Amino acid sequence: MAMKALEVYKLLPKTNCKECGFPTCLAFAMKLAAGGAGPERCPYLDEETKALLGGATRPPVRAATVGVGARSFTVGEEIVMFRHEKTFYHRPGIMVCADDTSPLEEVRRNAEEVRDLVVHRVGQDLTLDGIALRCESGDPDRFAAASMVVGECGDLPRLLITADPGAHAAALKVCGQFLPLIHAATAENHEEMAGLAKRYGCPLVVRAETPEELADLAARCTAAGVRAILLDPAPRTVGDFVARASHLREHAVKRASPDLGYPLYLDTTTLGTDAALAAGILRYAGVIAVPPLPRPSLLAALTLRQNIYTDPQKPIQVTPGIYPVNNPGRDAPVLLSVNFSLTYFTLLGYLEAGKIPCYLFVVDTAGLSVLTAVAGGKLDEDLVKKSIESTGLAGTVDHRTLIIPGYAAPLSGRIEDATGWNVRVGPRDAAEIAEFLEKGE
């Protein structure tokens, strides 16, 4: 179990030297216990105490990084079972499968498609994370050639999948410096696989069906010098994965078994349904290997991942201010909106499609939607008045008319009284805004 702040405090030297950057040892202890600082910050701790504190205060799910460069990604370092308890920090990497029996040009084309797919949603670019290359040929040289082709498509992270250490050795000779994830160490081959992972510094997946076997393999590979590990619980169905992943995450978060405190791996190609990909995103998978999927399935998965790995306590926000749409002039209408990203980008999309020049006047509601902000008192006449003054809205347009969202209708009179602006109530549905502006109602 994690140490409490008082337990951590008892292990500190209590010199009050402040070299750690904290005003007191107690403040440092509280930060250590919360996982917000590491024991290496204190220059007076001996190595034994640092090791003890490091093991007790680090996140219960250890981190693993796949790849190098701008496209590399880190998984793990999670501390809760459920997103609403705090948040999930590192989104799962989605890696699209290819196999070395395909022509090399086809492997190259698939890798380029994965590299270039970008979906822009609510101000964020959503991308896939890499290529999962299978050794279906049984030929180490062909496996190495296919891996080299993927590498020619930029710094796209790679997942190498084969039970043959010899094939891994051949591929790692040409791409080991790019730190691919290698799958998988089993009871039969873990010594050779751990040796390769140690030699190249690569993260390693260990695979077994029971928690006891996974813990044993993880401990053996760690003892052999492997620095980063993922666990493959070898599910046979989607239900298997959900049950096994939940069990492993619970043991990790409660620190009941330190050798199970690693990110999880899921190969959906063996489970055969899109539901497996959704289950992996929702139930703790750190790396997910998927077959080539139609674009709608990929978009749905990327959207789901974005939603789950957004901090529920910090909604995605845009910067408050005045946003011109479709080259407006000084007589263009002004539409009040909130800085919740989904509201902003949805409204912006309809306005751009309607080709009506206007100004979006975005006020700071701490990322809350219109209805939530009105109900919670975050959107009121005082905020609107202060925002008009701070943004210089009166100097942007020649008129004094403000269009507010339909869900903010109860505030219309109070906004008029506070600001002196004429207020019109717009539609509740953003899809109706273009028609509303065209009619000038």
mmCIF file with all atom_site columns, C-alpha atoms in Angstrom, residues 12 25 31 40 44 52 61 65 102 141 144 162 186 197 217 221 245 248 283 288 382 385 422 424 439:
data_model
loop_
_atom_site.group_PDB
_atom_site.id
_atom_site.type_symbol
_atom_site.label_atom_id
_atom_site.label_alt_id
_atom_site.label_comp_id
_atom_site.label_asym_id
_atom_site.label_entity_id
_atom_site.label_seq_id
_atom_site.pdbx_PDB_ins_code
_atom_site.Cartn_x
_atom_site.Cartn_y
_atom_site.Cartn_z
_atom_site.occupancy
_atom_site.B_iso_or_equiv
_atom_site.pdbx_formal_charge
_atom_site.auth_seq_id
_atom_site.auth_comp_id
_atom_site.auth_asym_id
_atom_site.auth_atom_id
_atom_site.pdbx_PDB_model_num
ATOM 1  C CA . LEU A 1 12  ? 13.028  12.274  6.202   1.00 0.00 ? 12  LEU A CA 1
ATOM 2  C CA . CYS A 1 25  ? 10.094  18.595  5.372   1.00 0.00 ? 25  CYS A CA 1
ATOM 3  C CA . LYS A 1 31  ? 4.126   15.962  -1.976  1.00 0.00 ? 31  LYS A CA 1
ATOM 4  C CA . GLU A 1 40  ? 15.830  12.181  -5.234  1.00 0.00 ? 40  GLU A CA 1
ATOM 5  C CA . TYR A 1 44  ? 20.386  13.944  2.554   1.00 0.00 ? 44  TYR A CA 1
ATOM 6  C CA . LEU A 1 52  ? 12.063  2.508   -0.076  1.00 0.00 ? 52  LEU A CA 1
ATOM 7  C CA . VAL A 1 61  ? 1.224   1.330   -12.564 1.00 0.00 ? 61  VAL A CA 1
ATOM 8  C CA . THR A 1 65  ? 7.628   4.432   -23.417 1.00 0.00 ? 65  THR A CA 1
ATOM 9  C CA . SER A 1 102 ? 2.633   -8.618  -47.626 1.00 0.00 ? 102 SER A CA 1
ATOM 10 C CA . ASP A 1 141 ? 15.308  -11.608 -42.761 1.00 0.00 ? 141 ASP A CA 1
ATOM 11 C CA . ALA A 1 144 ? 13.736  -7.335  -40.551 1.00 0.00 ? 144 ALA A CA 1
ATOM 12 C CA . THR A 1 162 ? 6.514   -12.977 -32.898 1.00 0.00 ? 162 THR A CA 1
ATOM 13 C CA . THR A 1 186 ? 6.423   -16.381 -22.321 1.00 0.00 ? 186 THR A CA 1
ATOM 14 C CA . ALA A 1 197 ? 14.971  -6.202  -24.382 1.00 0.00 ? 197 ALA A CA 1
ATOM 15 C CA . LEU A 1 217 ? 7.309   -13.584 -15.705 1.00 0.00 ? 217 LEU A CA 1
ATOM 16 C CA . CYS A 1 221 ? 12.314  -10.210 -16.732 1.00 0.00 ? 221 CYS A CA 1
ATOM 17 C CA . ALA A 1 245 ? -7.835  -6.252  -16.940 1.00 0.00 ? 245 ALA A CA 1
ATOM 18 C CA . LEU A 1 248 ? -4.941  -6.644  -12.733 1.00 0.00 ? 248 LEU A CA 1
ATOM 19 C CA . ARG A 1 283 ? -10.669 -0.918  -19.487 1.00 0.00 ? 283 ARG A CA 1
ATOM 20 C CA . ILE A 1 288 ? -3.826  -1.865  -28.389 1.00 0.00 ? 288 ILE A CA 1
ATOM 21 C CA . ASP A 1 382 ? -21.553 40.423  -14.313 1.00 0.00 ? 382 ASP A CA 1
ATOM 22 C CA . LYS A 1 385 ? -20.262 42.949  -18.569 1.00 0.00 ? 385 LYS A CA 1
ATOM 23 C CA . ASN A 1 422 ? -29.719 45.128  -26.612 1.00 0.00 ? 422 ASN A CA 1
ATOM 24 C CA . ARG A 1 424 ? -31.609 38.918  -28.611 1.00 0.00 ? 424 ARG A CA 1
ATOM 25 C CA . LYS A 1 439 ? -33.934 35.648  -41.086 1.00 0.00 ? 439 LYS A CA 1
#
